[in-house]
Coordinates of C-alpha atoms in Angstrom, one line a residue:
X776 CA 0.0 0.0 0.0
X777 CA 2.0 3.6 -1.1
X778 CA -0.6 5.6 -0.7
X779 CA -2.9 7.4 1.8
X780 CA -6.0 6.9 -0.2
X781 CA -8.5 4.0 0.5
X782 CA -9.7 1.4 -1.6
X783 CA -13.6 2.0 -2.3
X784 CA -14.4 -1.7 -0.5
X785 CA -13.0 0.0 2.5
X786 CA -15.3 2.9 3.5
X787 CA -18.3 0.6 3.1
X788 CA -17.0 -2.4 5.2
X789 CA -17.4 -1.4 9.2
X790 CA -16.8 -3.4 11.8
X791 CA -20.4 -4.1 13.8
X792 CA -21.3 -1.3 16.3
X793 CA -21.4 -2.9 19.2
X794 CA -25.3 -2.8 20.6
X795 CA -26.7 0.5 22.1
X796 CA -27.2 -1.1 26.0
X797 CA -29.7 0.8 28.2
X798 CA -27.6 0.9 31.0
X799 CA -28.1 3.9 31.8
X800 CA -31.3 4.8 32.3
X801 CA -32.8 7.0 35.0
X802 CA -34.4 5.4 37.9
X803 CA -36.9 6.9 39.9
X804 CA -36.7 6.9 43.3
X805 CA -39.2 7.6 46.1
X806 CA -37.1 9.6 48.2
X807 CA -40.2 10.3 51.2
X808 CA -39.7 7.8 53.8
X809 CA -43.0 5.5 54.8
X810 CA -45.3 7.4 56.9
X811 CA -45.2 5.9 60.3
X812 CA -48.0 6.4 62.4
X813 CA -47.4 7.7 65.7
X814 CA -49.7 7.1 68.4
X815 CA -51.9 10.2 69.8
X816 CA -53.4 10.9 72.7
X817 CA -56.6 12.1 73.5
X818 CA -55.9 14.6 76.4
X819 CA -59.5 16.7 76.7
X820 CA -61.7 16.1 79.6
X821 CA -64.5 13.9 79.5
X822 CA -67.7 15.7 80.2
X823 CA -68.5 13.3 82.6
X824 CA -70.8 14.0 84.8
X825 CA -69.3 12.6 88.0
X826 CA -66.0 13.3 88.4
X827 CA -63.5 11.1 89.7
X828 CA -62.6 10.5 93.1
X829 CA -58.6 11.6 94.2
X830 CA -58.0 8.1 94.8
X831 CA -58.4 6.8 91.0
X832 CA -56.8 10.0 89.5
X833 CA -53.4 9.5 91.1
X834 CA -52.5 6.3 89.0
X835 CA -54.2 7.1 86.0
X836 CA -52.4 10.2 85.7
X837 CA -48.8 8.0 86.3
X838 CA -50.2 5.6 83.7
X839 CA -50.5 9.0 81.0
X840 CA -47.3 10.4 82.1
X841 CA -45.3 6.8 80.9
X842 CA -47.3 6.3 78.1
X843 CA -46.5 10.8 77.1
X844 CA -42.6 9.9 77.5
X845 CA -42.7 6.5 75.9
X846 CA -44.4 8.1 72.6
X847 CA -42.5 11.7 72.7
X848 CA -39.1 8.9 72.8
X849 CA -40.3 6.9 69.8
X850 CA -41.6 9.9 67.9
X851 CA -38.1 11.3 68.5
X852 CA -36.4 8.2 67.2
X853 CA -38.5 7.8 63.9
X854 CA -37.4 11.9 63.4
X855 CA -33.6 10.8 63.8
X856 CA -33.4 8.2 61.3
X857 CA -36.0 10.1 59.0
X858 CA -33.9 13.1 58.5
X859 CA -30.5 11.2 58.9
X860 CA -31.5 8.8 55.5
X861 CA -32.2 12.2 53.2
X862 CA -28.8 14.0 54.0
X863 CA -25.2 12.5 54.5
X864 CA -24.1 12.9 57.6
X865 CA -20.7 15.1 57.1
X866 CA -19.1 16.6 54.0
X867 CA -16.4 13.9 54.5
X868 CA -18.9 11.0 53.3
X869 CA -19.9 12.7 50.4
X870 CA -16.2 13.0 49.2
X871 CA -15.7 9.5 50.0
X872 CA -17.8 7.6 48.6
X873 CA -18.1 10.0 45.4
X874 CA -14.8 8.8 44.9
X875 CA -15.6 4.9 44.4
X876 CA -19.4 5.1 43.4
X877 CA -21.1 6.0 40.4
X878 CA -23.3 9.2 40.4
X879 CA -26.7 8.9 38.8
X880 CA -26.5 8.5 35.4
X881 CA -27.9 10.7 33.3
X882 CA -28.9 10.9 29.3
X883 CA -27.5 13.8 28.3
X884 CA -24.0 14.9 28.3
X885 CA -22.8 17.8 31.1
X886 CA -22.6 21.3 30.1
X887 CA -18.8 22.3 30.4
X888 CA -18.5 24.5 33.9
X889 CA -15.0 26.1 33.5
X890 CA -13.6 25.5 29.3
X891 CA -15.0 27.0 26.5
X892 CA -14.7 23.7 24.5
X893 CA -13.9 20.3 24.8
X894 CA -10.7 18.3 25.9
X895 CA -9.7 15.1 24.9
X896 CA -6.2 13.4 26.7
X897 CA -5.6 10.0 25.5
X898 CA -3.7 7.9 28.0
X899 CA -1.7 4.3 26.7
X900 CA -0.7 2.4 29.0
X901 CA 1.5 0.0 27.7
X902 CA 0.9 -3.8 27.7
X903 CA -2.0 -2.6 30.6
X904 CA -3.6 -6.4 30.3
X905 CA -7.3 -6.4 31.0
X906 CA -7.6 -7.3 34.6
X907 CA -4.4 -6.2 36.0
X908 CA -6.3 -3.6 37.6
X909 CA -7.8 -6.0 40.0
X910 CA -4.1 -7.2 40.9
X911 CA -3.5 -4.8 43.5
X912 CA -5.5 -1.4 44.7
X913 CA -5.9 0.9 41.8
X914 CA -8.2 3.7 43.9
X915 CA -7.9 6.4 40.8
X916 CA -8.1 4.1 37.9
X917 CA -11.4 2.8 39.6
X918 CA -12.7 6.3 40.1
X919 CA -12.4 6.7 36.2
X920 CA -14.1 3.3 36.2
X921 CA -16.9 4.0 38.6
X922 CA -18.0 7.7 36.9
X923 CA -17.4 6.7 33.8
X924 CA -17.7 4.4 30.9
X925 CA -15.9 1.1 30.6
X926 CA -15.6 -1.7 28.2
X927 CA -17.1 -4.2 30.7
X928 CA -14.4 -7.2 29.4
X929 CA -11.3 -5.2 28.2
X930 CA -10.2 -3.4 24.7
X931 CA -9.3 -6.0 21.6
X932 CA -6.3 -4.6 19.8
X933 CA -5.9 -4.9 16.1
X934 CA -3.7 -8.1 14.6
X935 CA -0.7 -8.2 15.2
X936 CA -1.5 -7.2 18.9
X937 CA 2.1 -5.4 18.9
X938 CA 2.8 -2.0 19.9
X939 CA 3.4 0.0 17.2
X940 CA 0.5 -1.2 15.3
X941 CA -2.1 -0.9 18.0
X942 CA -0.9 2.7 18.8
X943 CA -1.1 3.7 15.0
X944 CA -4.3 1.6 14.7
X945 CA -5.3 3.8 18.1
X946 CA -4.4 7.2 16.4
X947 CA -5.9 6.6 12.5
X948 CA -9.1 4.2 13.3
X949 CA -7.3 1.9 10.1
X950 CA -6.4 -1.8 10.8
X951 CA -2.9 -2.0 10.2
X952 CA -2.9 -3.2 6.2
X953 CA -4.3 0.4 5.4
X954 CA -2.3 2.6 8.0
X955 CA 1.1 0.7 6.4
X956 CA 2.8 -0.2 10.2
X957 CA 2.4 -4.1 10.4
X958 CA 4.7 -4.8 12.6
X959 CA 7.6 -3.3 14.6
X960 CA 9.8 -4.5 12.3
X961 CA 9.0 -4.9 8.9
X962 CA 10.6 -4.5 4.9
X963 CA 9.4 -2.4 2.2
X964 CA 9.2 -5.3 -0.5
X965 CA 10.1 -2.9 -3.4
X966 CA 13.1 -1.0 -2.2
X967 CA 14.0 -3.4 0.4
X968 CA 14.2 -0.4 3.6
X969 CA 13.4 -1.7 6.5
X970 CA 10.8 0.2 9.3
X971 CA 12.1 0.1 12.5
X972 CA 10.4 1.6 15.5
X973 CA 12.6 4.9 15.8
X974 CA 11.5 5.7 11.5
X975 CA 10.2 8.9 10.8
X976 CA 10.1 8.9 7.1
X977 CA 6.5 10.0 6.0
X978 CA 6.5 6.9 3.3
X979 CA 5.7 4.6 6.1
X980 CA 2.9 6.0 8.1
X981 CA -0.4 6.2 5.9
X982 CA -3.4 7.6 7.2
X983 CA -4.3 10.5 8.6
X984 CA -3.9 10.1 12.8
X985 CA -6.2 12.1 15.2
X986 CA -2.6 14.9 15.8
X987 CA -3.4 15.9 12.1
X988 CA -7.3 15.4 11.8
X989 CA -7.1 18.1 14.8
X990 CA -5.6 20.7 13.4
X991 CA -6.6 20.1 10.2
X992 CA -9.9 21.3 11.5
X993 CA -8.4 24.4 13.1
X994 CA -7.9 22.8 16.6
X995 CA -4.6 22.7 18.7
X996 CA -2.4 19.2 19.3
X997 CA 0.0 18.4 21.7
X998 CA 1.5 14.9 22.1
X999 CA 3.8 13.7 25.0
X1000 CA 5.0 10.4 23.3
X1001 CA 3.1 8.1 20.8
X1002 CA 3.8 6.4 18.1
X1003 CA 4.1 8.4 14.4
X1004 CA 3.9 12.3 16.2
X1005 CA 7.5 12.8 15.4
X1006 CA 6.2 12.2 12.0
X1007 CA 6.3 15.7 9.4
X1008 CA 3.4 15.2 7.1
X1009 CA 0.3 17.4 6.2
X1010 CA -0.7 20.7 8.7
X1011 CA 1.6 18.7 12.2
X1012 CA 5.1 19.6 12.5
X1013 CA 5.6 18.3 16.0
X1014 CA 5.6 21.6 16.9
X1015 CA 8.1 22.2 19.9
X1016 CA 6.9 22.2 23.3
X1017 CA 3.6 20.2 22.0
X1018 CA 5.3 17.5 20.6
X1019 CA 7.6 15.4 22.8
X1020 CA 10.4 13.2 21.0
X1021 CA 10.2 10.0 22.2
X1022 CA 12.7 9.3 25.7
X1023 CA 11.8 6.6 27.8
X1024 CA 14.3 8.1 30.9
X1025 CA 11.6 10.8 31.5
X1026 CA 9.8 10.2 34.7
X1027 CA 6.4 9.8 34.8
X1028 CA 5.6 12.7 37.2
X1029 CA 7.0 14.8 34.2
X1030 CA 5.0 14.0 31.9
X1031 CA 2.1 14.5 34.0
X1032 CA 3.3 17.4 34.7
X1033 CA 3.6 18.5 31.4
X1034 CA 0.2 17.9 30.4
X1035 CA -1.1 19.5 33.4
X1036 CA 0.6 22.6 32.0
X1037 CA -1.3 23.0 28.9
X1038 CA -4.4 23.9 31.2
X1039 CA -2.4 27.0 32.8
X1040 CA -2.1 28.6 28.9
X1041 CA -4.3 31.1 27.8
X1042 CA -8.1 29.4 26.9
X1043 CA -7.5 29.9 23.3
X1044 CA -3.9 28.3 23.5
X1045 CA -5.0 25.3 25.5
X1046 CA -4.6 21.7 23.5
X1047 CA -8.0 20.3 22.6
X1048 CA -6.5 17.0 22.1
X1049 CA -3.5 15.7 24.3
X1050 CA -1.8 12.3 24.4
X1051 CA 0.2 11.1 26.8
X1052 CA 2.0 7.5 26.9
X1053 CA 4.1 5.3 29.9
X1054 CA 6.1 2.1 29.0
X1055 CA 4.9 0.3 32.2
X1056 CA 3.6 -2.0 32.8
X1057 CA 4.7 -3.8 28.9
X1058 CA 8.5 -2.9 30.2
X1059 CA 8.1 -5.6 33.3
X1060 CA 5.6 -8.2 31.5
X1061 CA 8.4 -8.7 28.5
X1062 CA 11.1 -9.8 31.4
X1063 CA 9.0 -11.1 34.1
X1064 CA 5.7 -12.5 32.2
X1065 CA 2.2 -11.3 33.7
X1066 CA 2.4 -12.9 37.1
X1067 CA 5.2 -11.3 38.9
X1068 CA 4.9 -9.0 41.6
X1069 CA 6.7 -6.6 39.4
X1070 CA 3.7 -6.2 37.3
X1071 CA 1.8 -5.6 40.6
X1072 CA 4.2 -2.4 41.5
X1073 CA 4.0 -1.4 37.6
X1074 CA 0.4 -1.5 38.1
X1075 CA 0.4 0.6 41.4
X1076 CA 2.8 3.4 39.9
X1077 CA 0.4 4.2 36.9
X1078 CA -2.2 4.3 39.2
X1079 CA -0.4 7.4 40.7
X1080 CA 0.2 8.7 38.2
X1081 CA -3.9 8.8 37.3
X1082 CA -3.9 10.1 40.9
X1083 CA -1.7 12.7 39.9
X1084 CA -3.1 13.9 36.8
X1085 CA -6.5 14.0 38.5
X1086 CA -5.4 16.1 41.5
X1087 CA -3.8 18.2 38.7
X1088 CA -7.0 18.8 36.7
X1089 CA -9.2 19.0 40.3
X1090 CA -7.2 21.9 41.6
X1091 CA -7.7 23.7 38.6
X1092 CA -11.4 23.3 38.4
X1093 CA -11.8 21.3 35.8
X1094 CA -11.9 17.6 35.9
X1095 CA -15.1 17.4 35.0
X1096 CA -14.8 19.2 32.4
X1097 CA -11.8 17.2 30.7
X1098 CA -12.7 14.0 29.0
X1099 CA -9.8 11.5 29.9
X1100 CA -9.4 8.1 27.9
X1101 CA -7.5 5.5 29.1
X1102 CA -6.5 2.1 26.8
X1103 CA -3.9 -0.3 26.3
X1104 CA -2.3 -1.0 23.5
X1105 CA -2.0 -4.9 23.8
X1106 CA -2.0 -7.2 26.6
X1107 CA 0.2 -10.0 27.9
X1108 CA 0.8 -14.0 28.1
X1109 CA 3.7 -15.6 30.4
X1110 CA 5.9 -17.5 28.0
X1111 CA 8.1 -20.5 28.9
X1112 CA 11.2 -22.7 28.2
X1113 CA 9.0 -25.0 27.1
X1114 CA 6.9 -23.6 24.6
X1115 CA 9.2 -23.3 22.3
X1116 CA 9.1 -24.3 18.5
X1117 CA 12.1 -24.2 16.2
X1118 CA 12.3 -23.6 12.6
X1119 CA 15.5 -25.8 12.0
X1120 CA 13.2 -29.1 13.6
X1121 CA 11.7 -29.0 10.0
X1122 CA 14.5 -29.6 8.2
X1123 CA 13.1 -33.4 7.0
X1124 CA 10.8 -31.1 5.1
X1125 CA 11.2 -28.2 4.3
X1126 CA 14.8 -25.6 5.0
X1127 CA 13.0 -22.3 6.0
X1128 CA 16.7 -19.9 6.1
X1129 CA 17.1 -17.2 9.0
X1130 CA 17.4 -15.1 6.3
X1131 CA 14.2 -15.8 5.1
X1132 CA 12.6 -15.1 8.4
X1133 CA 11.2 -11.0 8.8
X1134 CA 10.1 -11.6 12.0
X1135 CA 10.1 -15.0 14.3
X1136 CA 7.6 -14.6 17.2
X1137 CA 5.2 -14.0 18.4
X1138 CA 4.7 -13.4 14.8
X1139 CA 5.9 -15.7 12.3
X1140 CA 6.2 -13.9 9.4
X1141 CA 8.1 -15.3 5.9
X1142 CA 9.8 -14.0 2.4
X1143 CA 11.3 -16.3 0.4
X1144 CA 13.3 -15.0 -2.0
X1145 CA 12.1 -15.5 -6.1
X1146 CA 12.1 -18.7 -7.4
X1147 CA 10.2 -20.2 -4.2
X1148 CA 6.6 -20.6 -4.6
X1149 CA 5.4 -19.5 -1.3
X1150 CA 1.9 -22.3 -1.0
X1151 CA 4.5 -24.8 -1.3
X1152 CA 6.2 -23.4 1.2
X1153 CA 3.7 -23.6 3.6
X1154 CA 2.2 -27.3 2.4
X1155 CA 5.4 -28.3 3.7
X1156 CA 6.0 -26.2 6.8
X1157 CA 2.5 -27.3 8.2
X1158 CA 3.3 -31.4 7.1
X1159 CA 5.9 -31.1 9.0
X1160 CA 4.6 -28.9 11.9
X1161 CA 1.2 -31.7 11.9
X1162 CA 3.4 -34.8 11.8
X1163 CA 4.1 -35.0 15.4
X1164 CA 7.8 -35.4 14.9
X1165 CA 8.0 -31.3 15.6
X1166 CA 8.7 -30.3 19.4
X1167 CA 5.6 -28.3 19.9
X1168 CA 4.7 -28.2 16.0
X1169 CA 0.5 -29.0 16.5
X1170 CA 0.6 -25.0 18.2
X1171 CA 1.7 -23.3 15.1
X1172 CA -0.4 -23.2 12.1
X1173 CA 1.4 -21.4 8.7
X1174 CA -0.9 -19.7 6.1
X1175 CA -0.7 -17.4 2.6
X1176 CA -1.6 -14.4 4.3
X1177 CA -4.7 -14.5 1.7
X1178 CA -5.6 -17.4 3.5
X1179 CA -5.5 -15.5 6.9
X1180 CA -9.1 -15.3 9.1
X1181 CA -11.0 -12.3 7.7
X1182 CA -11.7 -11.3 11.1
X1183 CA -7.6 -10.7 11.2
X1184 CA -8.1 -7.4 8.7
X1185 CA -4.2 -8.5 7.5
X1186 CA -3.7 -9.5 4.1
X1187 CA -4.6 -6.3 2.0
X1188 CA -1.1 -4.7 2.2
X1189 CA 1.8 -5.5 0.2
X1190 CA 4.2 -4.8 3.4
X1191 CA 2.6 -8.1 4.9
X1192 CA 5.0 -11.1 3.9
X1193 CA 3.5 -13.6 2.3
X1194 CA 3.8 -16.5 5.0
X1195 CA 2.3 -15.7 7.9
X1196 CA 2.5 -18.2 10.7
X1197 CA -0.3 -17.9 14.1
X1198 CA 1.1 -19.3 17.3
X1199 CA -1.1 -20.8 20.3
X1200 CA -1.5 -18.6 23.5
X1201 CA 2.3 -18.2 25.0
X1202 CA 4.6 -20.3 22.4
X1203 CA 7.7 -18.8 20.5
X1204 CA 9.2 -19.7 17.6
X1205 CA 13.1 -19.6 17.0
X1206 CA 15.5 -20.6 14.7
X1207 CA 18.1 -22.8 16.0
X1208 CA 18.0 -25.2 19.4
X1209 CA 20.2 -24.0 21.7
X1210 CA 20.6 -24.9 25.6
X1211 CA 19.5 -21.3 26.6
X1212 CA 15.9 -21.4 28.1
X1213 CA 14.1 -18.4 29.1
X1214 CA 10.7 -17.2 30.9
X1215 CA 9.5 -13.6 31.0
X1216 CA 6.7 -12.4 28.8
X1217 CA 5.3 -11.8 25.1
X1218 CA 2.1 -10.2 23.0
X1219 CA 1.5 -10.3 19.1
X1220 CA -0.6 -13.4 19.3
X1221 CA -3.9 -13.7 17.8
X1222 CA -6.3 -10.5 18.7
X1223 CA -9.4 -13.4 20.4
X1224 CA -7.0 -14.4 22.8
X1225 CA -8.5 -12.9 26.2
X1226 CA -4.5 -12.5 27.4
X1227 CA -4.6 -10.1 24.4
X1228 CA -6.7 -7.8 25.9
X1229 CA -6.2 -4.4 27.1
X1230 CA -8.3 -1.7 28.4
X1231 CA -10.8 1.1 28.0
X1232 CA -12.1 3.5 30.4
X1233 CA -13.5 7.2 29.0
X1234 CA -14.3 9.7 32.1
X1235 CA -16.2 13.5 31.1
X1236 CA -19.1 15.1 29.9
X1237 CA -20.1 13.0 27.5
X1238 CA -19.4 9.4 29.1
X1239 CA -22.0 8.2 31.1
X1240 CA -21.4 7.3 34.8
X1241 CA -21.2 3.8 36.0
X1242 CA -21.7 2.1 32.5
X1243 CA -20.2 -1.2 31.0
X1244 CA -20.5 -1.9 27.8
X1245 CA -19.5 -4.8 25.1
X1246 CA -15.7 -5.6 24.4
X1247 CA -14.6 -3.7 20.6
X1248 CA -11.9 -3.2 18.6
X1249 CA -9.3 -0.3 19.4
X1250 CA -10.3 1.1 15.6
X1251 CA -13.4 2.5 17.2
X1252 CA -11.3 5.2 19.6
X1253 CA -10.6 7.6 16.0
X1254 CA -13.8 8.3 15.6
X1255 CA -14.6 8.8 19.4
X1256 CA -12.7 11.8 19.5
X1257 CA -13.5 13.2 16.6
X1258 CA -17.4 13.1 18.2
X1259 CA -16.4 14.7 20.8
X1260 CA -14.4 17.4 19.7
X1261 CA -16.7 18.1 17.2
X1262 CA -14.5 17.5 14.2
X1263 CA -14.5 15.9 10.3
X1264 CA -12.5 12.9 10.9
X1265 CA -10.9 11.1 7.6
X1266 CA -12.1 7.8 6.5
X1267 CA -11.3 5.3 8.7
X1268 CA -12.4 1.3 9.2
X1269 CA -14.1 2.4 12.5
X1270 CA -18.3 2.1 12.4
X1271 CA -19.8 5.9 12.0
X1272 CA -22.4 4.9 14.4
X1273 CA -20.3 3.8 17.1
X1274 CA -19.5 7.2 19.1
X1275 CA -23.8 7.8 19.0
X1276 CA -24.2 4.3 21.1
X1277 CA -21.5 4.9 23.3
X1278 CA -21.6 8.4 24.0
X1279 CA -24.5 10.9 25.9
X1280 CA -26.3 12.8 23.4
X1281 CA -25.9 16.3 23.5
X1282 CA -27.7 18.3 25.9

């Protein structure tokens, strides 16, 4: 693909929108308390006619003195706990619990207080797995979660679930065979240049990501780290001081920081769409796998640093104001010595080269040079890998990238090798056997594996609070923003109904 123009079949091909779920309708609520009925007391005199003797009056009048104090007591307790259910107790509650509990939801978006427009920062985490946030306390993360809108069982990247991909998949709404980054590493099959993750050359990134849809529309960008913003094409020239070259020795605080200083410019000057990226927890999972405590203390420092960004935007009056989504990029499998598959094992075949070989694992992706027909390259690969004579060969499964799943989106590029080869959950593939065996942790796999799955929380005017909602593909997020800045996005393979069904309509 050389060219940032779509094929027709693409703009009429959209994913499903995922169902519109009523989740968040309003509830009506009796808020009077059941009338109790209090005893009363009759306390006129009788118009008897003979009045009673000083010997019966004494204990009558005891009796009606108890029975006075007994019903004052109980009228006095029914007051306590009638006006103590209507109003918190201290200002302190109230705080609290708004801090862990979803407000009532309501059906149309809130009125911005404080900007004069919308805000948009999108937050990666990288590698974030789905469900890591139940691995240790994430109070801030589950504040988003609880007043906002999350995707109930995660976010599923694009295929490969790699990093570069996702976060231009992220950024453009395009499955990687139309935005032209397939994979961290890949060739140009016509001049033979190879991508690699610090490029910058316009020729590789197609599209048109949300940094240039923004101020093509007369908005202002700023990006602190992502994927293609060092990029020069079109209206965005990472302009300085709202576009951040890539350093991964920054700390995190600073690039909170950083963000949280756009809101102290003049309204006019103030970004309308932000980005803002951290390395953890991916940086632990690919050495440790995604059990080890390490992840947990990865997990707990981007917490803070939510926290921190919060307490930012809170002191200057405007969290709720600020729409905040946070995502993932991929998520994470444990992989093992002994999951390990190796090329050279199907030799009795079939020679499959190292220099044949783009990429080994988690995706398998093969060349061969002219003069090699590439479907009998991968009869034999998978004869060999099925014969049960290959260590671990029944968990890899070679295709013609023609012959891919649909559901993959990865054939119409001509950057995609030919071969393409899909591992089971947690396996590698290597060349050579060799004594070394290693555990630590990996992503790339197939896009249905759960362990792929990363997150989605979106937090501001327009989310609802307190809604789930179905599991969808990270190509929706492009036209999400676009909705709610307001915008003209470019095509993209994300549904144009998808924003309406998530979103609150507006007021």
């Amino acid at each position: 693909m050389g060219s940032d123009s779509l094929p027709s079949t693409l703009t009429s091909t959209k994913p499903t929108p995922i169902p519109t779920n009523e989740l968040d309708e309003e509830h009506d609520h009796d808020d009077s308390p059941s009338t109790a009925a209090l005893l009363s007391f009759n306390t006129d005199s009788s118009s008897s006619s003979e009045p009673l003797s000083t010997s019966n009056n004494k204990p009558l009048f005891i009796v009606l003195i108890l029975v006075t104090c007994i019903s004052l007591s109980v009228a006095s307790a029914f007051a306590y706990l009638f006006f103590s259910s209507r109003s918190p107790s201290s200002s302190s509650t109230t705080t609290a619990s708004s801090a862990t509990s979803p407000l009532p939801s309501v059906s149309h978006a809130r009125p911005l207080t404080k900007l004069n427009r919308p805000k948009v920062i999108l937050i990666s985490s990288d590698g974030f797995r789905f469900g890591y946030q139940f691995k240790t306390p994430t109070p801030n993360i589950a504040r988003l979660i609880a007043n906002g809108t999350e995707a109930e069982t995660g976010l599923i990247p694009v295929f490969p679930s790699l990093t570069f991909p996702n976060h231009y998949s992220i950024a453009t709404g395009l499955y990687p065979a139309y935005h032209g980054i397939v994979n961290n590493h890949f060739l140009d099959p016509h001049s033979g240049d190879a991508f690699y993750m610090g490029a910058i050359d316009p020729k590789w990134w197609l599209g048109e990501p949300l940094w240039e849809t923004v101020v093509k529309n007369g908005l202002n960008a700023a990006t602190y780290f992502w994927p293609g913003t060092q990029v020069h094409k079109g209206p965005w020239n990472c302009p300085l001081n709202f576009c951040r070259h890539y350093n991964s020795s920054v700390p995190f605080e600073d690039r909170v920081d950083a963000v949280l200083s756009y809101f102290d410019l003049p309204s006019d000057e103030i970004p309308d769409f932000m980005t803002l990226y951290f390395e953890d927890p991916d940086h632990q999972g690919h050495k440790v796998g995604a059990d080890d405590p390490q992840i947990t203390e990865a997990v707990s420092r981007i917490d803070r640093m939510i926290g921190r960004l919060i307490f930012g935007l809170e002191q200057r009056g405007i969290f709720d104001d600020v729409t905040i989504i946070m995502v993932g990029d991929h998520g994470m499998v444990t992989t093992c010595d002994k999951k390990l598959i190796f090329l050279d094992d199907l030799a009795p075949w079939i020679n499959v080269p190292d220099n044949w070989v783009i990429s080994h694992t988690p995706l398998l992706a093969i060349m061969p040079p002219s003069g090699y027909s590439p479907s009998d390259v991968v009869a034999k690969m998978n004869q060999g890998l099925s014969s049960g004579k290959v260590e671990n060969g029944r968990y890899l499964k070679v295709y013609l990238k023609e012959d891919l799943p649909s559901r993959l989106h990865y054939s119409a590029s001509d950057r995609i090798p030919p071969i393409i080869g899909l591992l089971e959950e947690g396996f590698k593939v290597k060349q050579k056997r060799s004594k070394n065996k290693e555990c630590g942790g990996s992503h790339g796999y197939d896009n249905e594996f759960f362990s792929m799955r990363s997150i989605f929380i979106g937090h501001g005017p327009q989310f609802a609070r307190g809604r789930k909602i179905p599991s969808f593909e990270n190509v929706q997020i492009y036209n999400l923003v676009t909705f709610i800045l307001n915008i003209k996005g470019a095509p993209n393979n994300g549904s144009a109904s998808f924003a309406k069904d998530v979103l609150l309509s507006a007021a």
